[in-house]
CSV table of C-alpha atoms and ligand atoms in Angstrom, one decimal:
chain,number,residue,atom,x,y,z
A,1,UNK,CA,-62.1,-14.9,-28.8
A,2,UNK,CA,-63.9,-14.5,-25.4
A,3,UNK,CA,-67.5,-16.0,-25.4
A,4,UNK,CA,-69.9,-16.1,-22.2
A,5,UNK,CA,-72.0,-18.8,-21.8
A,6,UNK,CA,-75.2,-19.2,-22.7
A,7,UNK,CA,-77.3,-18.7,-19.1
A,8,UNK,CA,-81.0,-19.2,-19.4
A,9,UNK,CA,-82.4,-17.3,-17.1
A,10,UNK,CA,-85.2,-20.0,-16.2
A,11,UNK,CA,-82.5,-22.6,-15.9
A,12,UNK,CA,-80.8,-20.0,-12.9
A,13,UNK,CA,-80.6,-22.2,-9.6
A,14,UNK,CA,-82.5,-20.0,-6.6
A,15,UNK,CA,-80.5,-17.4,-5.2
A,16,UNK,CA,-79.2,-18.4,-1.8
A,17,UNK,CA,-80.9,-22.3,-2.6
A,18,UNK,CA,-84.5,-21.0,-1.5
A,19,UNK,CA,-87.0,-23.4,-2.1
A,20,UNK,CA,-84.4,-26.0,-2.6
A,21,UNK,CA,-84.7,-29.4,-1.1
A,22,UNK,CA,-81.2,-30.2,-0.5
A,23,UNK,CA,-81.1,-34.0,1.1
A,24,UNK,CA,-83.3,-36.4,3.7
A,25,UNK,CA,-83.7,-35.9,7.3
A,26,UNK,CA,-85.9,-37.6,10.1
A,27,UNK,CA,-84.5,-34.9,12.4
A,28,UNK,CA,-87.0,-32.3,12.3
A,29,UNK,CA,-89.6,-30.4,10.2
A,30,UNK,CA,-90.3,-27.3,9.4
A,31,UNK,CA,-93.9,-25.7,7.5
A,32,UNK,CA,-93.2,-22.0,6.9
A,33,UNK,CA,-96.8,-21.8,6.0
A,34,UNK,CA,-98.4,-22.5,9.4
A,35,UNK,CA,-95.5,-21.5,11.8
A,36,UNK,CA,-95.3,-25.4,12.5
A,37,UNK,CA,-91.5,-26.8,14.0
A,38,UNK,CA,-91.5,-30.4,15.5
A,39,UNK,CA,-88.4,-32.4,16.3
A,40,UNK,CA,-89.0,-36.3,15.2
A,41,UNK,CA,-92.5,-35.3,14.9
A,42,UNK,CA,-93.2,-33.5,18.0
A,43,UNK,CA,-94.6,-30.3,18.1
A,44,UNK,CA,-92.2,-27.8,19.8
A,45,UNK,CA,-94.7,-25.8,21.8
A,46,UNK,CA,-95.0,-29.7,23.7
A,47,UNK,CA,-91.6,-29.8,23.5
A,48,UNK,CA,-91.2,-26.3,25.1
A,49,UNK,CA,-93.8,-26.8,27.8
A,50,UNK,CA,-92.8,-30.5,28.9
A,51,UNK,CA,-89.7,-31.4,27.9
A,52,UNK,CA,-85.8,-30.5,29.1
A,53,UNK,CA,-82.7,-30.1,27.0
A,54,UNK,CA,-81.4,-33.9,28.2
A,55,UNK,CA,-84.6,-35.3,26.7
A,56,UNK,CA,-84.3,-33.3,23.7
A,57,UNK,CA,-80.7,-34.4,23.1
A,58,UNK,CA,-81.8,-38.1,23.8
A,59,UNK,CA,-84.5,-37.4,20.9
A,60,UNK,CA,-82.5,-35.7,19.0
A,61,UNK,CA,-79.5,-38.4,19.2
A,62,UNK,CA,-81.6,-41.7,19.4
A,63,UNK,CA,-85.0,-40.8,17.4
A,64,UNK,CA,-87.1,-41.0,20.7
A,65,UNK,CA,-88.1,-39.9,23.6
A,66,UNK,CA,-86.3,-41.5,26.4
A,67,UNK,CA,-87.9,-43.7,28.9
A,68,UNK,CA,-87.7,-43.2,32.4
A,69,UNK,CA,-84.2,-44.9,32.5
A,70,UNK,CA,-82.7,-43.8,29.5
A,71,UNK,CA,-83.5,-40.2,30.7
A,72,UNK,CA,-81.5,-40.6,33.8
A,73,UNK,CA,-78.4,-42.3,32.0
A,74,UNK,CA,-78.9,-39.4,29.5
A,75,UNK,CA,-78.8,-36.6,32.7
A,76,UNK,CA,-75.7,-38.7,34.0
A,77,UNK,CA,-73.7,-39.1,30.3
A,78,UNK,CA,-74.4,-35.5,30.0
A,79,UNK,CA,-72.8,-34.5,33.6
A,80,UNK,CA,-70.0,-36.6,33.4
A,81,UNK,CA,-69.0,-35.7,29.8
A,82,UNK,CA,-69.2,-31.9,30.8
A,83,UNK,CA,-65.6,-31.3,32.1
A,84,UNK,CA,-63.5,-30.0,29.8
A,85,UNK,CA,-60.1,-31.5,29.2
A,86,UNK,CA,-56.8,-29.8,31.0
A,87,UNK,CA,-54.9,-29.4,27.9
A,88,UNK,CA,-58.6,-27.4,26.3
A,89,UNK,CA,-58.8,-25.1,29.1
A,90,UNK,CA,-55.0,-24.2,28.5
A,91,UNK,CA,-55.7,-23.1,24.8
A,92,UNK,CA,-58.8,-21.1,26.0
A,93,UNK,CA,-56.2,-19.3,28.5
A,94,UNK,CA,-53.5,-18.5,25.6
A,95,UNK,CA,-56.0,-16.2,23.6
A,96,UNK,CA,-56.5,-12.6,23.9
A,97,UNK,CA,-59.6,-11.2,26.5
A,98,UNK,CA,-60.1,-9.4,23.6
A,99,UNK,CA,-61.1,-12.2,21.1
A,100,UNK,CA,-65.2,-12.9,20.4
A,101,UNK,CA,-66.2,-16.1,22.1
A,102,UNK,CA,-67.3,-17.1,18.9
A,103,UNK,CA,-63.8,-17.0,17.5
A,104,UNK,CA,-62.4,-18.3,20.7
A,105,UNK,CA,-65.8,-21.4,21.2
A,106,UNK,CA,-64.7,-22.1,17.5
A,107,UNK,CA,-61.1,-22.6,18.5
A,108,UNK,CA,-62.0,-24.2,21.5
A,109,UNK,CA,-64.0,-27.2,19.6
A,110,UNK,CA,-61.4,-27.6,17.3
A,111,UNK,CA,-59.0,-28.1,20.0
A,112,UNK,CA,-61.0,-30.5,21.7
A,113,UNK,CA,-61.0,-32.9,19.0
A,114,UNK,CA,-57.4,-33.0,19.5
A,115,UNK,CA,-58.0,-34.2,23.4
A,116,UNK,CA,-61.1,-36.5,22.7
A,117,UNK,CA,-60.4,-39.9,24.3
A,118,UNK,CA,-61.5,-41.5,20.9
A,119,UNK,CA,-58.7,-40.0,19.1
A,120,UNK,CA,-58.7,-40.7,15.5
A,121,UNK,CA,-61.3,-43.6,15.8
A,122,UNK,CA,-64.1,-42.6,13.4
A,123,UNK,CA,-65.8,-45.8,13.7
A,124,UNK,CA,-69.8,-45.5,14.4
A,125,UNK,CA,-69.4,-46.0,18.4
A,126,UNK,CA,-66.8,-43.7,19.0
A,127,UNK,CA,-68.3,-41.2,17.1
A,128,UNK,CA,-71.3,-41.3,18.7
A,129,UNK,CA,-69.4,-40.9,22.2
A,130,UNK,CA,-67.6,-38.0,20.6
A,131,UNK,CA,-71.4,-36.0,19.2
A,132,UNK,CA,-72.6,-36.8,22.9
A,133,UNK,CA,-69.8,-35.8,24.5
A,134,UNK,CA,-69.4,-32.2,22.5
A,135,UNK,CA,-72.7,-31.7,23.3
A,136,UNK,CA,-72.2,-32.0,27.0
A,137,UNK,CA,-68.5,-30.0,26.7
A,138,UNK,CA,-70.1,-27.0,25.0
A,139,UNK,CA,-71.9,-25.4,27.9
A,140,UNK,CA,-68.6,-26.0,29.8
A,141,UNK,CA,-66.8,-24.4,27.3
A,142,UNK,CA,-68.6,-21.4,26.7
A,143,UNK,CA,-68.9,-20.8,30.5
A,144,UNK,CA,-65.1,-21.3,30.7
A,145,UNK,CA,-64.4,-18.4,28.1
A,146,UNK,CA,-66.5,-16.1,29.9
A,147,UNK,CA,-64.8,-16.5,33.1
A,148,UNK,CA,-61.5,-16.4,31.5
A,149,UNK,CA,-61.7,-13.5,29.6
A,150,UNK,CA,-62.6,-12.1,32.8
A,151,UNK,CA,-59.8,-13.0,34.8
A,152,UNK,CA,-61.8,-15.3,36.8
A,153,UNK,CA,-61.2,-19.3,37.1
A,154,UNK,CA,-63.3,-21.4,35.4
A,155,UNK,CA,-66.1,-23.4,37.4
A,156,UNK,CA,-66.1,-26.7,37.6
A,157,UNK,CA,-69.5,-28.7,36.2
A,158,UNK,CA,-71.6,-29.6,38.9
A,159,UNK,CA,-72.4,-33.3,38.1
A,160,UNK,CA,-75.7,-33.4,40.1
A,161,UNK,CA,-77.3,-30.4,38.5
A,162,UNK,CA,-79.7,-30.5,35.0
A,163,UNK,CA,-77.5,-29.4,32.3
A,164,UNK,CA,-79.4,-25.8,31.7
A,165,UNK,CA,-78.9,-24.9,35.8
A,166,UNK,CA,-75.4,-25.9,35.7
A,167,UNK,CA,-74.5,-24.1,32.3
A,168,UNK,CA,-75.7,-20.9,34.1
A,169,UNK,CA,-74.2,-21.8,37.5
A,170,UNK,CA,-70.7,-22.2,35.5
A,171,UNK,CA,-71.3,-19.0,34.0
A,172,UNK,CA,-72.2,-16.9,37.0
A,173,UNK,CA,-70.5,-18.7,39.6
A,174,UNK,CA,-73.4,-18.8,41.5
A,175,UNK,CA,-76.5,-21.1,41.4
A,176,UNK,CA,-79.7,-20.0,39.2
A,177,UNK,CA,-83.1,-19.2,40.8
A,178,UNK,CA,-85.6,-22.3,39.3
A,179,UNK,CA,-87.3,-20.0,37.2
A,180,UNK,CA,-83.9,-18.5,35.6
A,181,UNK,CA,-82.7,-22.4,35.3
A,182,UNK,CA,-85.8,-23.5,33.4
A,183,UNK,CA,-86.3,-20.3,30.9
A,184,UNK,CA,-82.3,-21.6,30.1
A,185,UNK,CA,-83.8,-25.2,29.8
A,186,UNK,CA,-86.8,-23.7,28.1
A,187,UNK,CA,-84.4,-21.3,25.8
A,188,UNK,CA,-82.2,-24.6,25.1
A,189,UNK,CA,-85.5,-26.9,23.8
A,190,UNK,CA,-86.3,-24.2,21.1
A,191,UNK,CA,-82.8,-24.3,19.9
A,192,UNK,CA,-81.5,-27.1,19.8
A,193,UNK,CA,-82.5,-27.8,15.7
A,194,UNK,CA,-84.0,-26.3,12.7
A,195,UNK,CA,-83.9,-28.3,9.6
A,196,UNK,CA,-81.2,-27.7,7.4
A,197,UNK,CA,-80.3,-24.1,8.5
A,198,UNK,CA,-76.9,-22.5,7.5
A,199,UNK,CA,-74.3,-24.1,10.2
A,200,UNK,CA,-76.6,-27.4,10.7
A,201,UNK,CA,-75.9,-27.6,6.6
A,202,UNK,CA,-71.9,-26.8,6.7
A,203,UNK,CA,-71.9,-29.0,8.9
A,204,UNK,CA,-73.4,-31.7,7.0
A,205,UNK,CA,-71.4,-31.1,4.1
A,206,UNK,CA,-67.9,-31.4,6.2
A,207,UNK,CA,-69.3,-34.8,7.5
A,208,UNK,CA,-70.3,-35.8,4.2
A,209,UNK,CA,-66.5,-35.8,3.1
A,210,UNK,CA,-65.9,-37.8,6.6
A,211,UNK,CA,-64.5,-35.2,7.8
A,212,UNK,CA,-64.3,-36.0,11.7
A,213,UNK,CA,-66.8,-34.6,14.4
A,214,UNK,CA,-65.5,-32.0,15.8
A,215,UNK,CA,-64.6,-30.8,12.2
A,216,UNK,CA,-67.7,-30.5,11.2
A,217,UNK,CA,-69.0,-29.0,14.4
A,218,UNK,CA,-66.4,-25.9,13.8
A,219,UNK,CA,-67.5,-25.2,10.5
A,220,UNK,CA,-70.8,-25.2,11.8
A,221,UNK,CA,-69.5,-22.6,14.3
A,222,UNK,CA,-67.8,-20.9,12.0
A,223,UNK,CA,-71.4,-20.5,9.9
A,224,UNK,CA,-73.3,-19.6,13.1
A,225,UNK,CA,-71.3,-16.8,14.1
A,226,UNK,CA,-72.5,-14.5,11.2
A,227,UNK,CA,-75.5,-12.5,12.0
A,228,UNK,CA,-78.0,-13.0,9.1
A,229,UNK,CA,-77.8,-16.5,11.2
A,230,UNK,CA,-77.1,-17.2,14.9
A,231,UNK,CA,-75.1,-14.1,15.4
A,232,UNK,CA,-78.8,-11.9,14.7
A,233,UNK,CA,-79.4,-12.8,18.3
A,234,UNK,CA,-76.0,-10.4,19.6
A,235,UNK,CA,-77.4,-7.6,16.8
A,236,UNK,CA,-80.6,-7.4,18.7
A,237,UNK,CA,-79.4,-6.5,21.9
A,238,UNK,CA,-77.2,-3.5,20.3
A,239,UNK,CA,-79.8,-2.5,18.1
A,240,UNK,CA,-82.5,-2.5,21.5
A,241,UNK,CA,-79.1,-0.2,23.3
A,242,UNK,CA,-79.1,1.8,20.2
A,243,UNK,CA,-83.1,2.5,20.4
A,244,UNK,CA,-82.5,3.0,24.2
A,245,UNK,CA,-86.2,4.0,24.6
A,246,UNK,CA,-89.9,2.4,23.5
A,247,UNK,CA,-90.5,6.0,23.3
A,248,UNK,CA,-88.0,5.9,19.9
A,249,UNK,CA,-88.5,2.8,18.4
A,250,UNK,CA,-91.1,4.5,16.0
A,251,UNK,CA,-88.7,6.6,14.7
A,252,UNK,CA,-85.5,4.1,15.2
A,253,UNK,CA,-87.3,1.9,13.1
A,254,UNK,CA,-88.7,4.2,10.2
A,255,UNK,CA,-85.3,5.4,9.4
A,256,UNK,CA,-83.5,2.5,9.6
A,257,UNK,CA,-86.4,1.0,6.8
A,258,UNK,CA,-85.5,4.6,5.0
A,259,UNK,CA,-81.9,3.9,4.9
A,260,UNK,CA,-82.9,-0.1,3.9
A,261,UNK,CA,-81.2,-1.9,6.7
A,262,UNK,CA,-82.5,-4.5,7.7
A,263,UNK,CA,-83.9,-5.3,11.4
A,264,UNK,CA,-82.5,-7.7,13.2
A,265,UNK,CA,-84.4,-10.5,14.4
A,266,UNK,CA,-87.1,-10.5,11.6
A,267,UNK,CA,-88.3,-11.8,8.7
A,268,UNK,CA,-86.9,-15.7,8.1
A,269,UNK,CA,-86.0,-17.7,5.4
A,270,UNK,CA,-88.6,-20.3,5.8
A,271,UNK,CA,-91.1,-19.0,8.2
A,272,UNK,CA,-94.5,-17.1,6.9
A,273,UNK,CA,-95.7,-16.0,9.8
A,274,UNK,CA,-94.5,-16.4,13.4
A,275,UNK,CA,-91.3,-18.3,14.5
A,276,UNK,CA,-93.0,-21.1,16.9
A,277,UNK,CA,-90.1,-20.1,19.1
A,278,UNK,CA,-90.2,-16.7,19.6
A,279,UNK,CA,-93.9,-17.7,21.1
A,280,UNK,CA,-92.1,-19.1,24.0
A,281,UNK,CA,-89.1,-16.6,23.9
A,282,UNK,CA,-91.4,-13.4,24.2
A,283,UNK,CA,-93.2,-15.2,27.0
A,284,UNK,CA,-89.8,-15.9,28.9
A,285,UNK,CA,-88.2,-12.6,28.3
A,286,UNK,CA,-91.1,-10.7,30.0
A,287,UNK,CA,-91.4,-12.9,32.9
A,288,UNK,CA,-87.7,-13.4,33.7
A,289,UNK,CA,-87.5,-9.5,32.9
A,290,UNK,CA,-90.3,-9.1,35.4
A,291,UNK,CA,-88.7,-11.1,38.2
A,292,UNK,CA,-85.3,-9.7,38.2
A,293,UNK,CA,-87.3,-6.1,38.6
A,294,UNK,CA,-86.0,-4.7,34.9
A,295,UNK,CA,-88.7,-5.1,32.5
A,296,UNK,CA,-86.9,-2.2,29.9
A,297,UNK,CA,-85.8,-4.6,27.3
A,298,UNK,CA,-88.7,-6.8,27.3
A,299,UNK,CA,-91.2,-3.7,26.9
A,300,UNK,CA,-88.8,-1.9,24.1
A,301,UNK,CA,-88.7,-5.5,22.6
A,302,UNK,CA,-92.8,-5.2,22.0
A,303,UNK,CA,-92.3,-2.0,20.9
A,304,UNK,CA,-89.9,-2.5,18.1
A,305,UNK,CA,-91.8,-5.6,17.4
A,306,UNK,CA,-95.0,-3.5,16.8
A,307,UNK,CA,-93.4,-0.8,14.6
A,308,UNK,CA,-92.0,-3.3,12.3
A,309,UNK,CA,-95.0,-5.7,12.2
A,310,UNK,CA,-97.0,-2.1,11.2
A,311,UNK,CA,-95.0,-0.9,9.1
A,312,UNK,CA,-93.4,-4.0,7.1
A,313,UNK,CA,-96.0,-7.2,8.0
A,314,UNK,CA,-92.5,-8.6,9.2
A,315,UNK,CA,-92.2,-11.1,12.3
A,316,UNK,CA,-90.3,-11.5,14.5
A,317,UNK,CA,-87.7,-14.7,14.2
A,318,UNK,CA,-85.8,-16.7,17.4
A,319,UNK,CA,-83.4,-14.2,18.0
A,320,UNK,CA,-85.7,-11.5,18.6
A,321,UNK,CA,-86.6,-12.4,22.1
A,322,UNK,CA,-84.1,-14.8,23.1
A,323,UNK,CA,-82.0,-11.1,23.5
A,324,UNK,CA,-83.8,-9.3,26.3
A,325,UNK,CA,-84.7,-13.0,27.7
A,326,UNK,CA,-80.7,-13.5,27.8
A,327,UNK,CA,-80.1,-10.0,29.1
A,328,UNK,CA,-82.8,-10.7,32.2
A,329,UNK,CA,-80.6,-13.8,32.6
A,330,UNK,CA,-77.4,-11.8,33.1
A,331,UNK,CA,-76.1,-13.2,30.2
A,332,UNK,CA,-72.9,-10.7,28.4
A,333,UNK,CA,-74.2,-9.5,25.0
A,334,UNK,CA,-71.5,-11.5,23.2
A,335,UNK,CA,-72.1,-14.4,24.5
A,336,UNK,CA,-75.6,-15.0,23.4
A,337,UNK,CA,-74.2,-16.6,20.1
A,338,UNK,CA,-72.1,-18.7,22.0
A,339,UNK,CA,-75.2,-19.7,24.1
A,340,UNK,CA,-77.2,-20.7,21.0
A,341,UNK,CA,-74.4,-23.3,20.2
A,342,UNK,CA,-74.8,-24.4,23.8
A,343,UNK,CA,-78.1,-25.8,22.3
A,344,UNK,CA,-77.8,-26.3,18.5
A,345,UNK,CA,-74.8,-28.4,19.1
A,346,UNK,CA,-77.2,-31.3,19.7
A,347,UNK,CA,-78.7,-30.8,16.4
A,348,UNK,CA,-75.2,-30.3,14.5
A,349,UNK,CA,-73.9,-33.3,15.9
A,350,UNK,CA,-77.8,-35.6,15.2
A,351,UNK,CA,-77.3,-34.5,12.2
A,352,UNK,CA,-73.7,-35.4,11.3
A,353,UNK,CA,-74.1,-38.6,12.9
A,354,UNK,CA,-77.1,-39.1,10.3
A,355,UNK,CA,-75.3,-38.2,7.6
A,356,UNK,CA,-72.7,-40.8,7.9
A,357,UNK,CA,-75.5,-43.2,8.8
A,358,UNK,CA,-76.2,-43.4,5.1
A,359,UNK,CA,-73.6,-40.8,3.7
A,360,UNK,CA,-73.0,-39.3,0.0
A,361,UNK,CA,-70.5,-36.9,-0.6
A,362,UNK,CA,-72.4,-33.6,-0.7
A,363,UNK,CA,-71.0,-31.6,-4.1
A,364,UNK,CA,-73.7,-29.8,-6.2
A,365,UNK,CA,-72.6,-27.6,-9.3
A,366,UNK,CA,-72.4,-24.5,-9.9
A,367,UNK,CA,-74.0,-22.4,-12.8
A,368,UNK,CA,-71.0,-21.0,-14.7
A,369,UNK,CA,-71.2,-17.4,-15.6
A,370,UNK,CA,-67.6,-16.4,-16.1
A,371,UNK,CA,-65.8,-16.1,-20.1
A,372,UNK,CA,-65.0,-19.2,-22.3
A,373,UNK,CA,-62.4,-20.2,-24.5
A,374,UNK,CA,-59.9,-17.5,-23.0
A,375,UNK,CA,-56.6,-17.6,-24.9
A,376,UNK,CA,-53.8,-17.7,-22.4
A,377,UNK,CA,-51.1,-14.5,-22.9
A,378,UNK,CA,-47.8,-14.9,-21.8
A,379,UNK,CA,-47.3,-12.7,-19.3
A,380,UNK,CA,-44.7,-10.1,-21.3
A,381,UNK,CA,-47.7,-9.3,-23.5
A,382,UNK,CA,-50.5,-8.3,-20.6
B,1,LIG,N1,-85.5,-6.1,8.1
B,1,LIG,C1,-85.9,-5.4,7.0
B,1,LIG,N2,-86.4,-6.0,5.9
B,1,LIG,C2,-86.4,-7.4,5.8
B,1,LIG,C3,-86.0,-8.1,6.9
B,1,LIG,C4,-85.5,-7.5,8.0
B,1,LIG,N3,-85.1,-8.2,9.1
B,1,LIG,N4,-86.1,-9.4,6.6
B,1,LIG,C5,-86.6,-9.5,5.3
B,1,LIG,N5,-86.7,-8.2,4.9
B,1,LIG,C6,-87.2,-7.8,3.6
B,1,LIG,C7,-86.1,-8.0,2.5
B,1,LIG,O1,-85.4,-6.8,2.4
B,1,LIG,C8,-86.9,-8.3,1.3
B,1,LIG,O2,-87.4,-7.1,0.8
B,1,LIG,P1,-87.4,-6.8,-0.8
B,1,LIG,O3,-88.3,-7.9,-1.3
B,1,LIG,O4,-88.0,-5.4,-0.9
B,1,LIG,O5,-86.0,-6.9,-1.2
B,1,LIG,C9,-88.0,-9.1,1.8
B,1,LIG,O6,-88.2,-8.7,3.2
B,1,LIG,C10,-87.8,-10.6,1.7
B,1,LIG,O7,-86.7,-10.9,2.5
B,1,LIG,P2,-85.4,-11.7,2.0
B,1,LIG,O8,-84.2,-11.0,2.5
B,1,LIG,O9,-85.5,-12.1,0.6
B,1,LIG,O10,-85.6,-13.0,2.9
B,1,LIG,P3,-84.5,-14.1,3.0
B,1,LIG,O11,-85.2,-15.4,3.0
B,1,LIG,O12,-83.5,-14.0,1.9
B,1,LIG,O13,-83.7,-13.7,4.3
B,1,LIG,C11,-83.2,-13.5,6.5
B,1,LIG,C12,-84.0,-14.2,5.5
B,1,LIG,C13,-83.3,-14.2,7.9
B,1,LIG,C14,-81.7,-13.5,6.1
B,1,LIG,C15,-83.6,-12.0,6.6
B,1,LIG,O14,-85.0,-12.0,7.0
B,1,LIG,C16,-82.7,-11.2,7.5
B,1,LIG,O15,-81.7,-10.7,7.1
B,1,LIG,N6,-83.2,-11.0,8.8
B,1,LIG,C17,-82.4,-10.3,9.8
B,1,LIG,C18,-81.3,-11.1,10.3
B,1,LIG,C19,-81.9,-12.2,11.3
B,1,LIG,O16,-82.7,-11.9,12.1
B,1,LIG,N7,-81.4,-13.4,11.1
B,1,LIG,C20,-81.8,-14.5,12.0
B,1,LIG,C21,-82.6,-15.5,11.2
B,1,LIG,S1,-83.3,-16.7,12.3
């Protein structure tokens, strides 16, 4: 006899964990409610105004900002971690032009934990070298598969440059304007960590087994790449190619609310009203788009933005914006995942390390909905 289990359906976890506090963190905060994000307490507009991407990974990392000194030792760790290692750039060269940088900065992490000078030492110092010194390899990395899959040699970091300005330098080959090297900066502050989003939380829960580093780092990737998450920001820009015009975003956007698909780069899971970040990203995007003369993506941008805000009361999240403002920075379309890891990697890796700090195998339960008491039949009598 088959029964099913008895569900109650107020006993029914939330889908998707909504609403569910899932562990501790002095990382960051979030309040849907008021639009409010702050890293170890500090707000992220002050953040995104003052601060750089080295002092954020020094926060991040350490719990406070750095002083004067530790701020330059940061800038230095950072530029001398950034080369990548001989035997990483090789595996980056074996795979196909062809391949998404996602798949191939995925691959690329992985291998690096096979060439990290800590090896298999998991102990607290070394892996505290090894977060710090994937956070400084990821902008190399990602600049390296773009000039790979291009045919072009990678670039080589450029120890005396901020990390933002050299990311883009690597990228381009040539060196950013100041305003294009602090909108990266800027565009690398708001990223770098959000609570216990999607890949910061796979990557918490590889750690938590004590998986190694750069193991939990690639399942983060892995989680990032999809776009209801960090891949939303690559399904903007070909949405904004497939609207082409402001004059059609009226009518893009009504039948694509007819056929229920959703828009990318709106609504959020946490946020109530506007994404503290986009703030800054819409700001950036129009005055990057200005200077470089093409101010097309930032205006259609607003115009999307206003149809869906009319028509749904949606807002727009951190990938809405961040795609025009990556497109005025000459930045491939596929890439701007990639770029978005260039950032969150400091949070991933500030958050592994404080999940070992004080570490408990994450493993919830499930709600079992399947058949009980099945009778096995032997496989003649199916
Ligand atoms: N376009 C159209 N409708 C949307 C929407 C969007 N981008 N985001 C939310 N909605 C609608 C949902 O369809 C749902 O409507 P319903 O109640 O009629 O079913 C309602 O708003 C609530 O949204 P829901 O999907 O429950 O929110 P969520 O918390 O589960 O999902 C996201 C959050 C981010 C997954 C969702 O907003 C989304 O898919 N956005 C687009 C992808 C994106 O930009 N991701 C990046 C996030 S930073």
């Amino acid at each position: 006899m088959i029964t099913m289990p008895d569900v109650k359906p107020e006993a029914k976890p939330a889908a998707g964990l909504r609403n569910v506090v899932a562990g501790e963190s002095g990382i960051s905060s979030i309040d849907g409610q008021r639009g409010v994000l702050a890293y170890r307490g500090i707000d992220i507009h002050e953040l995104a105004e003052q601060s750089s991407f080295e002092e954020v990974v020094f926060l991040l990392h350490r719990g406070t900002l750095p002083t004067r000194q530790q701020l330059q030792e940061t800038q230095a760790s950072l530029a001398r971690d950034r080369p990548l290692p001989a035997g990483g750039v090789a595996i980056l060269r074996g795979l196909p032009a062809r391949c998404h940088p996602m798949t191939a900065l995925r691959t690329a992490v992985s291998a690096l934990g096979a060439f990290d000078p800590d090896g298999e030492d998991h102990g607290e110092a070394a892996r505290g070298r090894k977060a710090f010194r994937l956070t400084a390899q990821m902008a190399t990395a990602v600049a390296a598969i773009e000039r790979l899959r291009h045919g072009l040699q990678p670039v080589d970091p450029d120890p005396s440059l901020p990390h933002a300005a050299d990311f883009l330098r690597m990228l381009t080959g040539g060196p950013p304007s100041p305003s294009a090297a602090r909108a990266m900066d800027v565009a690398l502050v708001l990223h770098a960590d959000h609570e216990f989003n999607a890949s910061t939380f796979a990557a918490r829960v590889a750690a938590s087994t004590l998986a190694d580093v750069h193991g939990a780092v690639t399942a983060a990737l892995a989680t990032l790449k999809g776009p209801l998450h960090g891949g939303a920001n690559e399904a903007v820009m070909q949405m904004l190619e497939a609207v082409g015009d402001p004059g059609r975003a009226e009518a893009w956007v009504r039948e694509a609310f007819a056929q229920k698909r959703k828009i990318m780069g709106f609504g959020h899971a946490v946020y109530r009203t506007e994404d503290p970040r986009a703030t800054h990203l819409r700001r950036l995007s129009q005055r990057i788009g200005e200077e470089k003369g093409e101010r097309r993506w930032y205006d259609l941008s607003e115009r999307v933005e206003a149809v869906v805000r009319a028509e749904k009361g949606l807002y727009v999240n951190v990938d809405f914006y961040s795609a025009s403002l990556y497109r005025a920075l000459g930045i491939p379309t596929d890439l701007f995942t990639p770029v978005f890891a260039v950032s969150r990697v400091a949070g991933w890796t500030a958050h592994v390390l404080e999940q070992l700090g004080n570490n408990r195998l994450i493993r919830p339960e499930s709600e079992y909905t399947g058949p009980r008491d099945v009778a096995y039949v032997p496989l003649e009598r199916r």
